[in-house]
mmCIF file of C-alpha atoms and ligand atoms in Angstrom:
data_model
loop_
_atom_site.group_PDB
_atom_site.id
_atom_site.type_symbol
_atom_site.label_atom_id
_atom_site.label_comp_id
_atom_site.label_asym_id
_atom_site.label_seq_id
_atom_site.Cartn_x
_atom_site.Cartn_y
_atom_site.Cartn_z
ATOM 1 C CA MET W 184 82.568 95.603 91.521
ATOM 2 C CA LYS W 185 82.806 97.998 94.441
ATOM 3 C CA ALA W 186 85.863 97.972 96.705
ATOM 4 C CA VAL W 187 87.473 100.052 99.420
ATOM 5 C CA VAL W 188 90.457 101.589 97.611
ATOM 6 C CA TYR W 189 93.244 104.052 98.382
ATOM 7 C CA ASP W 190 95.537 105.823 95.955
ATOM 8 C CA ARG W 191 97.928 107.533 98.372
ATOM 9 C CA TYR W 192 99.451 106.716 101.741
ATOM 10 C CA GLY W 193 97.963 108.665 104.613
ATOM 11 C CA PRO W 194 95.293 108.881 107.330
ATOM 12 C CA PRO W 195 92.148 106.666 107.365
ATOM 13 C CA GLU W 196 90.350 109.217 105.158
ATOM 14 C CA VAL W 197 92.435 108.130 102.122
ATOM 15 C CA LEU W 198 90.159 105.052 102.044
ATOM 16 C CA HIS W 199 87.076 105.393 99.863
ATOM 17 C CA ILE W 200 84.676 103.272 97.825
ATOM 18 C CA GLY W 201 85.744 102.870 94.186
ATOM 19 C CA GLU W 202 84.520 100.962 91.156
ATOM 20 C CA VAL W 203 87.107 98.421 89.900
ATOM 21 C CA PRO W 204 86.929 95.554 87.370
ATOM 22 C CA THR W 205 85.651 92.276 88.851
ATOM 23 C CA PRO W 206 88.569 89.823 88.589
ATOM 24 C CA VAL W 207 88.180 86.745 86.378
ATOM 25 C CA PRO W 208 89.763 83.557 87.757
ATOM 26 C CA LYS W 209 92.407 81.783 85.653
ATOM 27 C CA ASP W 210 92.461 77.954 85.438
ATOM 28 C CA HIS W 211 93.913 77.439 88.948
ATOM 29 C CA GLU W 212 92.168 80.355 90.651
ATOM 30 C CA ILE W 213 88.953 80.881 92.580
ATOM 31 C CA LEU W 214 86.688 83.916 92.806
ATOM 32 C CA VAL W 215 85.395 84.526 96.342
ATOM 33 C CA ARG W 216 82.438 86.773 97.147
ATOM 34 C CA VAL W 217 83.840 88.396 100.279
ATOM 35 C CA ARG W 218 81.321 88.484 103.131
ATOM 36 C CA SER W 219 83.700 89.803 105.836
ATOM 37 C CA ALA W 220 87.316 90.944 106.138
ATOM 38 C CA GLU W 221 89.336 91.718 109.261
ATOM 39 C CA VAL W 222 90.748 95.239 109.553
ATOM 40 C CA THR W 223 94.182 94.622 111.072
ATOM 41 C CA LYS W 224 96.931 96.711 112.617
ATOM 42 C CA GLY W 225 98.989 95.644 109.591
ATOM 43 C CA ASP W 226 96.389 97.153 107.206
ATOM 44 C CA CYS W 227 96.618 100.448 109.111
ATOM 45 C CA GLU W 228 100.419 100.348 108.934
ATOM 46 C CA MET W 229 100.366 99.725 105.165
ATOM 47 C CA ARG W 230 97.797 102.504 104.645
ATOM 48 C CA SER W 231 99.760 105.090 106.629
ATOM 49 C CA PHE W 232 103.178 103.591 105.933
ATOM 50 C CA ARG W 233 104.161 104.034 109.567
ATOM 51 C CA PHE W 234 105.602 100.960 111.239
ATOM 52 C CA ALA W 235 106.536 100.255 114.846
ATOM 53 C CA VAL W 236 109.476 98.221 113.538
ATOM 54 C CA LYS W 237 111.425 100.579 111.301
ATOM 55 C CA TRP W 238 113.388 98.066 109.186
ATOM 56 C CA PHE W 239 110.102 96.936 107.530
ATOM 57 C CA TRP W 240 109.877 100.333 105.828
ATOM 58 C CA LEU W 241 112.239 100.008 102.850
ATOM 59 C CA PRO W 242 111.525 96.440 101.648
ATOM 60 C CA LEU W 243 107.786 96.960 102.062
ATOM 61 C CA ARG W 244 107.843 100.346 100.337
ATOM 62 C CA ILE W 245 109.565 98.810 97.337
ATOM 63 C CA PHE W 246 106.997 95.993 97.326
ATOM 64 C CA MET W 247 103.898 98.133 97.999
ATOM 65 C CA GLY W 248 104.830 101.057 95.716
ATOM 66 C CA ILE W 249 107.380 103.846 96.196
ATOM 67 C CA ARG W 250 105.266 106.891 95.291
ATOM 68 C CA ARG W 251 101.762 105.502 95.729
ATOM 69 C CA PRO W 252 100.186 102.144 96.616
ATOM 70 C CA ARG W 253 100.591 99.639 93.795
ATOM 71 C CA LYS W 254 97.843 97.447 95.307
ATOM 72 C CA PRO W 255 94.844 99.772 95.733
ATOM 73 C CA ILE W 256 92.742 97.267 97.736
ATOM 74 C CA LEU W 257 93.896 96.274 101.246
ATOM 75 C CA GLY W 258 92.743 93.246 103.236
ATOM 76 C CA GLY W 259 94.603 90.022 103.916
ATOM 77 C CA TYR W 260 92.090 87.951 105.927
ATOM 78 C CA PHE W 261 88.535 87.129 104.926
ATOM 79 C CA SER W 262 85.506 84.862 104.902
ATOM 80 C CA GLY W 263 83.076 84.426 102.038
ATOM 81 C CA GLU W 264 81.519 82.162 99.462
ATOM 82 C CA ILE W 265 83.024 80.703 96.319
ATOM 83 C CA GLU W 266 81.429 82.514 93.371
ATOM 84 C CA THR W 267 83.191 80.759 90.460
ATOM 85 C CA VAL W 268 86.247 78.554 89.990
ATOM 86 C CA GLY W 269 88.824 78.187 87.201
ATOM 87 C CA ALA W 270 88.680 75.235 84.787
ATOM 88 C CA ALA W 271 91.348 73.215 86.662
ATOM 89 C CA VAL W 272 90.054 73.756 90.230
ATOM 90 C CA THR W 273 88.845 70.644 92.069
ATOM 91 C CA ARG W 274 89.173 71.713 95.775
ATOM 92 C CA PHE W 275 86.267 74.163 95.675
ATOM 93 C CA LYS W 276 82.883 74.575 94.022
ATOM 94 C CA PRO W 277 80.532 77.554 93.751
ATOM 95 C CA GLY W 278 78.570 78.126 96.960
ATOM 96 C CA ASP W 279 81.240 76.730 99.347
ATOM 97 C CA ALA W 280 81.604 78.853 102.497
ATOM 98 C CA VAL W 281 85.313 79.446 103.117
ATOM 99 C CA PHE W 282 87.733 81.578 105.142
ATOM 100 C CA GLY W 283 91.432 82.223 104.881
ATOM 101 C CA CYS W 284 94.309 84.454 103.804
ATOM 102 C CA ALA W 285 94.969 86.535 100.709
ATOM 103 C CA GLY W 286 98.688 86.703 101.539
ATOM 104 C CA MET W 287 100.537 89.637 100.033
ATOM 105 C CA ARG W 288 98.065 89.683 97.131
ATOM 106 C CA LEU W 289 95.712 91.473 99.566
ATOM 107 C CA GLY W 290 92.321 92.574 98.127
ATOM 108 C CA ALA W 291 89.833 91.379 100.795
ATOM 109 C CA TYR W 292 88.329 94.887 101.138
ATOM 110 C CA GLY W 293 86.622 94.328 97.750
ATOM 111 C CA GLU W 294 83.292 92.666 96.931
ATOM 112 C CA TYR W 295 85.160 89.881 95.143
ATOM 113 C CA LEU W 296 88.616 88.405 95.626
ATOM 114 C CA CYS W 297 90.481 86.243 93.109
ATOM 115 C CA LEU W 298 93.177 83.918 94.522
ATOM 116 C CA PRO W 299 95.133 80.793 93.552
ATOM 117 C CA ASP W 300 93.287 77.653 94.686
ATOM 118 C CA ASP W 301 96.309 76.452 96.710
ATOM 119 C CA TYR W 302 96.289 79.474 99.053
ATOM 120 C CA THR W 303 95.494 79.037 102.771
ATOM 121 C CA ILE W 304 91.717 78.866 102.300
ATOM 122 C CA VAL W 305 89.593 76.148 103.943
ATOM 123 C CA PRO W 306 85.908 75.485 104.741
ATOM 124 C CA LYS W 307 84.436 77.960 107.225
ATOM 125 C CA PRO W 308 83.569 76.415 110.608
ATOM 126 C CA GLY W 309 79.803 75.920 110.645
ATOM 127 C CA LYS W 310 79.381 77.381 114.124
ATOM 128 C CA LEU W 311 80.931 80.745 113.207
ATOM 129 C CA SER W 312 79.235 83.637 111.432
ATOM 130 C CA PHE W 313 81.105 85.133 108.472
ATOM 131 C CA ALA W 314 82.241 88.017 110.698
ATOM 132 C CA GLU W 315 83.507 85.683 113.427
ATOM 133 C CA ALA W 316 85.287 83.527 110.828
ATOM 134 C CA ALA W 317 87.080 86.510 109.253
ATOM 135 C CA ALA W 318 88.470 87.320 112.715
ATOM 136 C CA VAL W 319 90.255 83.958 112.930
ATOM 137 C CA PRO W 320 93.055 83.610 110.344
ATOM 138 C CA LEU W 321 95.454 86.456 111.296
ATOM 139 C CA GLY W 322 95.308 86.004 115.059
ATOM 140 C CA GLY W 323 94.725 82.273 115.065
ATOM 141 C CA LEU W 324 97.413 81.308 112.565
ATOM 142 C CA ASN W 325 100.080 83.536 114.078
ATOM 143 C CA ALA W 326 99.264 82.487 117.636
ATOM 144 C CA LEU W 327 99.208 78.792 116.755
ATOM 145 C CA HIS W 328 102.511 79.066 114.883
ATOM 146 C CA PHE W 329 104.300 80.761 117.782
ATOM 147 C CA MET W 330 102.729 78.595 120.523
ATOM 148 C CA ARG W 331 103.810 75.460 118.649
ATOM 149 C CA ARG W 332 107.330 76.895 118.233
ATOM 150 C CA ALA W 333 107.360 77.500 122.020
ATOM 151 C CA ARG W 334 106.888 73.728 122.605
ATOM 152 C CA LEU W 335 104.695 74.508 125.622
ATOM 153 C CA GLN W 336 104.311 71.638 128.071
ATOM 154 C CA PRO W 337 101.333 71.171 130.426
ATOM 155 C CA GLY W 338 102.015 72.982 133.697
ATOM 156 C CA GLU W 339 104.498 75.473 132.194
ATOM 157 C CA SER W 340 104.057 79.193 132.680
ATOM 158 C CA VAL W 341 103.728 81.618 129.757
ATOM 159 C CA LEU W 342 103.583 85.406 129.727
ATOM 160 C CA ILE W 343 101.924 87.006 126.694
ATOM 161 C CA ASN W 344 102.888 90.659 126.199
ATOM 162 C CA GLY W 345 100.327 92.583 124.111
ATOM 163 C CA ALA W 346 97.754 89.853 124.746
ATOM 164 C CA GLY W 347 94.668 91.959 123.997
ATOM 165 C CA GLY W 348 95.228 92.281 120.242
ATOM 166 C CA SER W 349 94.410 90.078 117.255
ATOM 167 C CA ILE W 350 97.236 87.585 117.832
ATOM 168 C CA GLY W 351 97.332 87.705 121.628
ATOM 169 C CA THR W 352 93.651 86.851 122.174
ATOM 170 C CA PHE W 353 94.194 83.590 120.295
ATOM 171 C CA ALA W 354 97.558 82.934 121.958
ATOM 172 C CA VAL W 355 95.891 83.048 125.394
ATOM 173 C CA GLN W 356 93.321 80.425 124.402
ATOM 174 C CA ILE W 357 95.835 78.180 122.617
ATOM 175 C CA ALA W 358 98.283 78.328 125.547
ATOM 176 C CA LYS W 359 95.455 77.382 127.921
ATOM 177 C CA SER W 360 94.442 74.485 125.652
ATOM 178 C CA MET W 361 98.081 73.289 125.878
ATOM 179 C CA GLY W 362 97.810 73.220 129.678
ATOM 180 C CA ALA W 363 99.892 76.311 130.497
ATOM 181 C CA THR W 364 99.384 78.876 133.246
ATOM 182 C CA VAL W 365 98.917 82.155 131.391
ATOM 183 C CA THR W 366 99.894 85.654 132.511
ATOM 184 C CA VAL W 367 98.823 88.449 130.169
ATOM 185 C CA VAL W 368 100.086 92.011 129.814
ATOM 186 C CA ASP W 369 97.959 94.709 128.199
ATOM 187 C CA HIS W 370 95.933 97.861 128.917
ATOM 188 C CA THR W 371 93.489 97.680 131.825
ATOM 189 C CA ILE W 372 90.471 97.968 129.488
ATOM 190 C CA LYS W 373 91.347 94.503 128.123
ATOM 191 C CA ALA W 374 91.433 92.794 131.549
ATOM 192 C CA ASP W 375 87.890 91.348 131.542
ATOM 193 C CA LEU W 376 88.159 90.211 127.923
ATOM 194 C CA LEU W 377 91.423 88.401 128.639
ATOM 195 C CA ARG W 378 90.170 86.791 131.846
ATOM 196 C CA ASN W 379 87.080 85.566 129.935
ATOM 197 C CA LEU W 380 89.396 83.986 127.371
ATOM 198 C CA GLY W 381 91.147 82.050 130.150
ATOM 199 C CA ALA W 382 94.036 84.240 131.347
ATOM 200 C CA ASP W 383 95.100 83.335 134.902
ATOM 201 C CA HIS W 384 96.921 86.577 135.783
ATOM 202 C CA PHE W 385 96.639 90.098 134.352
ATOM 203 C CA ILE W 386 99.291 92.838 134.366
ATOM 204 C CA ASP W 387 98.338 96.394 133.302
ATOM 205 C CA TYR W 388 101.296 97.736 131.312
ATOM 206 C CA THR W 389 100.357 101.332 132.100
ATOM 207 C CA ARG W 390 100.951 100.714 135.838
ATOM 208 C CA GLU W 391 103.436 97.886 136.059
ATOM 209 C CA ASP W 392 106.548 96.727 134.175
ATOM 210 C CA PHE W 393 106.304 92.920 133.969
ATOM 211 C CA THR W 394 110.113 92.677 133.910
ATOM 212 C CA ALA W 395 110.444 94.525 137.244
ATOM 213 C CA GLY W 396 108.414 92.289 139.560
ATOM 214 C CA GLY W 397 110.936 89.444 139.916
ATOM 215 C CA GLN W 398 108.510 86.886 138.428
ATOM 216 C CA THR W 399 109.955 84.408 135.886
ATOM 217 C CA TYR W 400 108.313 82.317 133.159
ATOM 218 C CA ASP W 401 109.040 79.273 130.986
ATOM 219 C CA VAL W 402 107.862 81.111 127.871
ATOM 220 C CA ILE W 403 107.449 84.795 127.006
ATOM 221 C CA PHE W 404 105.541 85.603 123.798
ATOM 222 C CA ASN W 405 105.991 89.256 122.868
ATOM 223 C CA MET W 406 103.869 91.303 120.465
ATOM 224 C CA VAL W 407 105.182 94.746 121.479
ATOM 225 C CA ALA W 408 107.856 96.325 119.270
ATOM 226 C CA ARG W 409 109.380 98.510 121.998
ATOM 227 C CA ASN W 410 109.648 95.677 124.538
ATOM 228 C CA ASN W 411 113.001 95.519 126.346
ATOM 229 C CA TYR W 412 114.836 92.439 125.070
ATOM 230 C CA ALA W 413 117.494 91.997 127.776
ATOM 231 C CA ARG W 414 115.076 92.494 130.674
ATOM 232 C CA SER W 415 112.630 90.003 129.099
ATOM 233 C CA ILE W 416 115.337 87.357 128.683
ATOM 234 C CA ALA W 417 116.220 87.888 132.372
ATOM 235 C CA CYS W 418 112.591 86.944 133.227
ATOM 236 C CA LEU W 419 112.951 83.474 131.703
ATOM 237 C CA ASN W 420 113.393 80.322 133.757
ATOM 238 C CA PRO W 421 116.294 77.992 132.866
ATOM 239 C CA ASN W 422 115.658 76.572 129.354
ATOM 240 C CA GLY W 423 113.057 79.323 128.852
ATOM 241 C CA ARG W 424 111.900 80.440 125.411
ATOM 242 C CA TYR W 425 111.350 84.022 124.228
ATOM 243 C CA LEU W 426 109.301 84.441 121.061
ATOM 244 C CA THR W 427 108.660 87.740 119.330
ATOM 245 C CA ALA W 428 106.257 88.552 116.503
ATOM 246 C CA ASN W 429 107.598 92.062 116.092
ATOM 247 C CA PRO W 430 111.426 91.982 116.276
ATOM 248 C CA LYS W 431 113.686 95.008 116.022
ATOM 249 C CA LEU W 432 116.834 94.419 113.931
ATOM 250 C CA SER W 433 118.988 94.535 117.081
ATOM 251 C CA ASP W 434 116.724 91.968 118.810
ATOM 252 C CA MET W 435 117.101 89.613 115.856
ATOM 253 C CA ILE W 436 120.883 89.680 116.233
ATOM 254 C CA ARG W 437 120.666 89.259 120.011
ATOM 255 C CA SER W 438 118.227 86.327 119.560
ATOM 256 C CA VAL W 439 120.864 84.406 117.624
ATOM 257 C CA LEU W 440 123.450 85.048 120.376
ATOM 258 C CA THR W 441 121.023 84.123 123.188
ATOM 259 C CA SER W 442 120.111 80.831 121.541
ATOM 260 C CA ARG W 443 123.760 80.013 120.719
ATOM 261 C CA PHE W 444 125.477 80.906 123.997
ATOM 262 C CA THR W 445 122.884 80.509 126.810
ATOM 263 C CA ASP W 446 120.453 77.839 128.028
ATOM 264 C CA LYS W 447 117.597 80.035 126.737
ATOM 265 C CA THR W 448 116.115 80.174 123.252
ATOM 266 C CA ALA W 449 114.977 83.335 121.487
ATOM 267 C CA ILE W 450 112.848 82.940 118.380
ATOM 268 C CA PHE W 451 111.771 85.581 115.882
ATOM 269 C CA ALA W 452 109.687 84.334 112.996
ATOM 270 C CA PHE W 453 107.191 85.144 110.317
ATOM 271 C CA ALA W 454 104.317 82.710 110.618
ATOM 272 C CA GLY W 455 103.860 80.633 107.467
ATOM 273 C CA GLU W 456 100.028 80.752 107.714
ATOM 274 C CA THR W 457 99.532 77.241 106.299
ATOM 275 C CA LYS W 458 96.394 75.302 105.341
ATOM 276 C CA GLU W 459 97.339 72.609 107.876
ATOM 277 C CA GLU W 460 97.400 75.228 110.668
ATOM 278 C CA LEU W 461 94.052 76.721 109.588
ATOM 279 C CA LEU W 462 92.487 73.246 109.566
ATOM 280 C CA SER W 463 93.887 72.673 113.092
ATOM 281 C CA LEU W 464 92.212 75.918 114.162
ATOM 282 C CA ASN W 465 88.965 74.681 112.584
ATOM 283 C CA THR W 466 89.185 71.578 114.761
ATOM 284 C CA MET W 467 89.919 73.661 117.885
ATOM 285 C CA ILE W 468 86.979 75.968 117.098
ATOM 286 C CA GLU W 469 84.584 73.071 116.543
ATOM 287 C CA ALA W 470 85.822 71.530 119.843
ATOM 288 C CA GLY W 471 85.144 74.808 121.668
ATOM 289 C CA GLU W 472 88.830 75.300 122.604
ATOM 290 C CA VAL W 473 89.200 78.655 120.855
ATOM 291 C CA ARG W 474 86.836 81.341 119.637
ATOM 292 C CA SER W 475 87.140 84.670 117.928
ATOM 293 C CA VAL W 476 85.983 87.906 119.511
ATOM 294 C CA VAL W 477 84.447 90.613 117.308
ATOM 295 C CA ASP W 478 84.433 94.176 118.636
ATOM 296 C CA ARG W 479 82.509 95.964 115.853
ATOM 297 C CA ILE W 480 81.327 95.346 112.305
ATOM 298 C CA TYR W 481 81.494 98.208 109.775
ATOM 299 C CA ALA W 482 80.054 98.449 106.256
ATOM 300 C CA ARG W 483 82.700 98.865 103.533
ATOM 301 C CA ALA W 484 81.632 102.477 103.081
ATOM 302 C CA GLN W 485 82.741 103.065 106.708
ATOM 303 C CA ALA W 486 86.266 101.734 106.168
ATOM 304 C CA ALA W 487 87.863 104.959 107.419
ATOM 305 C CA ALA W 488 85.923 104.680 110.702
ATOM 306 C CA ALA W 489 86.994 101.044 111.011
ATOM 307 C CA HIS W 490 90.674 102.077 110.636
ATOM 308 C CA HIS W 491 90.192 104.822 113.225
ATOM 309 C CA ARG W 492 88.756 102.232 115.620
ATOM 310 C CA VAL W 493 91.800 99.955 115.170
ATOM 311 C CA GLU W 494 94.172 102.884 115.660
ATOM 312 C CA SER W 495 92.267 104.165 118.712
ATOM 313 C CA GLU W 496 93.573 101.123 120.647
ATOM 314 C CA GLN W 497 90.179 100.909 122.383
ATOM 315 C CA ARG W 498 88.813 97.821 120.641
ATOM 316 C CA LEU W 499 87.949 94.679 122.515
ATOM 317 C CA GLY W 500 88.309 92.104 119.746
ATOM 318 C CA ALA W 501 88.502 92.205 115.963
ATOM 319 C CA ILE W 502 87.226 94.965 113.698
ATOM 320 C CA ILE W 503 85.373 93.586 110.694
ATOM 321 C CA LEU W 504 84.423 95.098 107.340
ATOM 322 C CA ALA W 505 81.283 93.453 106.014
ATOM 323 C CA GLU W 506 79.303 93.773 102.783
HETATM 324 N N1 NAP L 186 105.761 87.788 112.859
HETATM 325 C C1 NAP L 186 104.660 87.667 112.154
HETATM 326 O O1 NAP L 186 104.485 86.726 111.348
HETATM 327 C C2 NAP L 186 103.577 88.698 112.345
HETATM 328 C C3 NAP L 186 102.365 88.531 111.677
HETATM 329 C C4 NAP L 186 101.358 89.450 111.910
HETATM 330 C C5 NAP L 186 101.588 90.535 112.748
HETATM 331 N N2 NAP L 186 102.798 90.697 113.341
HETATM 332 C C6 NAP L 186 103.058 91.830 114.239
HETATM 333 O O2 NAP L 186 102.699 91.395 115.539
HETATM 334 C C7 NAP L 186 102.234 92.502 116.302
HETATM 335 C C8 NAP L 186 100.953 92.137 117.010
HETATM 336 O O3 NAP L 186 99.938 92.002 116.015
HETATM 337 P P1 NAP L 186 98.415 92.181 116.416
HETATM 338 O O4 NAP L 186 97.673 92.168 115.114
HETATM 339 O O5 NAP L 186 98.052 91.222 117.473
HETATM 340 O O6 NAP L 186 98.451 93.686 116.992
HETATM 341 P P2 NAP L 186 97.349 94.407 117.863
HETATM 342 O O7 NAP L 186 96.022 93.811 117.551
HETATM 343 O O8 NAP L 186 97.550 95.863 117.686
HETATM 344 O O9 NAP L 186 97.721 93.993 119.377
HETATM 345 C C9 NAP L 186 98.773 94.556 120.109
HETATM 346 C C10 NAP L 186 98.332 94.656 121.573
HETATM 347 O O10 NAP L 186 99.462 95.085 122.372
HETATM 348 C C11 NAP L 186 99.009 96.054 123.290
HETATM 349 N N3 NAP L 186 100.119 96.903 123.736
HETATM 350 C C12 NAP L 186 100.565 98.077 123.221
HETATM 351 N N4 NAP L 186 101.628 98.525 123.913
HETATM 352 C C13 NAP L 186 101.859 97.626 124.892
HETATM 353 C C14 NAP L 186 102.819 97.529 125.940
HETATM 354 N N5 NAP L 186 103.781 98.445 126.104
HETATM 355 N N6 NAP L 186 102.770 96.448 126.730
HETATM 356 C C15 NAP L 186 101.827 95.492 126.598
HETATM 357 N N7 NAP L 186 100.880 95.539 125.630
HETATM 358 C C16 NAP L 186 100.888 96.585 124.780
HETATM 359 C C17 NAP L 186 97.962 96.814 122.531
HETATM 360 O O11 NAP L 186 97.175 97.504 123.489
HETATM 361 P P3 NAP L 186 96.752 99.048 123.334
HETATM 362 O O12 NAP L 186 95.375 98.935 122.809
HETATM 363 O O13 NAP L 186 96.756 99.647 124.688
HETATM 364 O O14 NAP L 186 97.737 99.705 122.419
HETATM 365 C C18 NAP L 186 97.229 95.677 121.802
HETATM 366 O O15 NAP L 186 96.221 95.116 122.628
HETATM 367 C C19 NAP L 186 102.039 93.673 115.328
HETATM 368 O O16 NAP L 186 103.008 94.664 115.565
HETATM 369 C C20 NAP L 186 102.212 93.055 113.956
HETATM 370 O O17 NAP L 186 102.860 93.945 113.055
HETATM 371 C C21 NAP L 186 103.782 89.794 113.158
#
């Protein structure tokens, strides 16, 4: 089969089309014909091996390959059709349209993807195209996980910092569906997109520091690695919650102290990305409560251009690689 591969860490141009063996599913595995895969900030970070949060570097380098990438095919989030199933698989049958996560197995930049049948893979919502569906799992699962951890109540206020990216665009919609008043912080080019998704107030981070205006919130959900922890905690109302998807090591230590010794709670977490959460998103999508936004679709042969687009920070929605 053909796949977008890379054999050294570096700029987008290290990505190229290669010929690799088509995987054969074992008894409890499925083979998916990948129709679309999201190109994520995480993919770009693994390709270049440059991370906003520095402590990721060593454990990930050991996992991904010290000298060169051990897993030559990137891609963690996809939609597609079941091609074949292993002898013991009962959850899926050939022809089923599905979407989900490849976890740290990666591989969604290939024509075919072989995964265990118990991974977070569920039926694709009928109303979404394959491209729209591939844009759901990363942002949707992470946003849902953190918004549930925030225990948002109707009428509460939430600020989402870095709201215009993959996770933030879903967090805005999920927070609105929970009845919150939503303030978003991102670059001015994302303002219309975020207002269309339901944001009540917009702050342009290039002109204004959200921690300097004197406004306070019940919940702050932060996606930005260089965000100031102490000033953010000071912007919380009594019993406020601070959640961060991108914690520095020092913020993780301070989170424990904040939660232990103050009336505020600070949560850093890695979202579990569960089947139950993806099925909840399916229900929210079918009900019209959340939707994915696709910026551009690239053919696999244009993978380098797709990575450039993600790194340009100009995109309004998800970048998709399609067959
Ligand atoms: N904890 C977990 O389980 C988990 C899982 C997945 C991802 N993550 C991490 O979560 C982070 C967000 O992921 P994502 O995929 O949503 O990233 P993303 O798509 O790159 O979104 C980040 C957004 O933040 C904006 N931004 C940059 N600097 C900002 C600033 N100073 N203030 C406000 N907004 C700013 C960016 O805008 P510009 O376009 O202007 O740069 C972009 O719209 C990533 O760093 C990722 O590594 C964590």
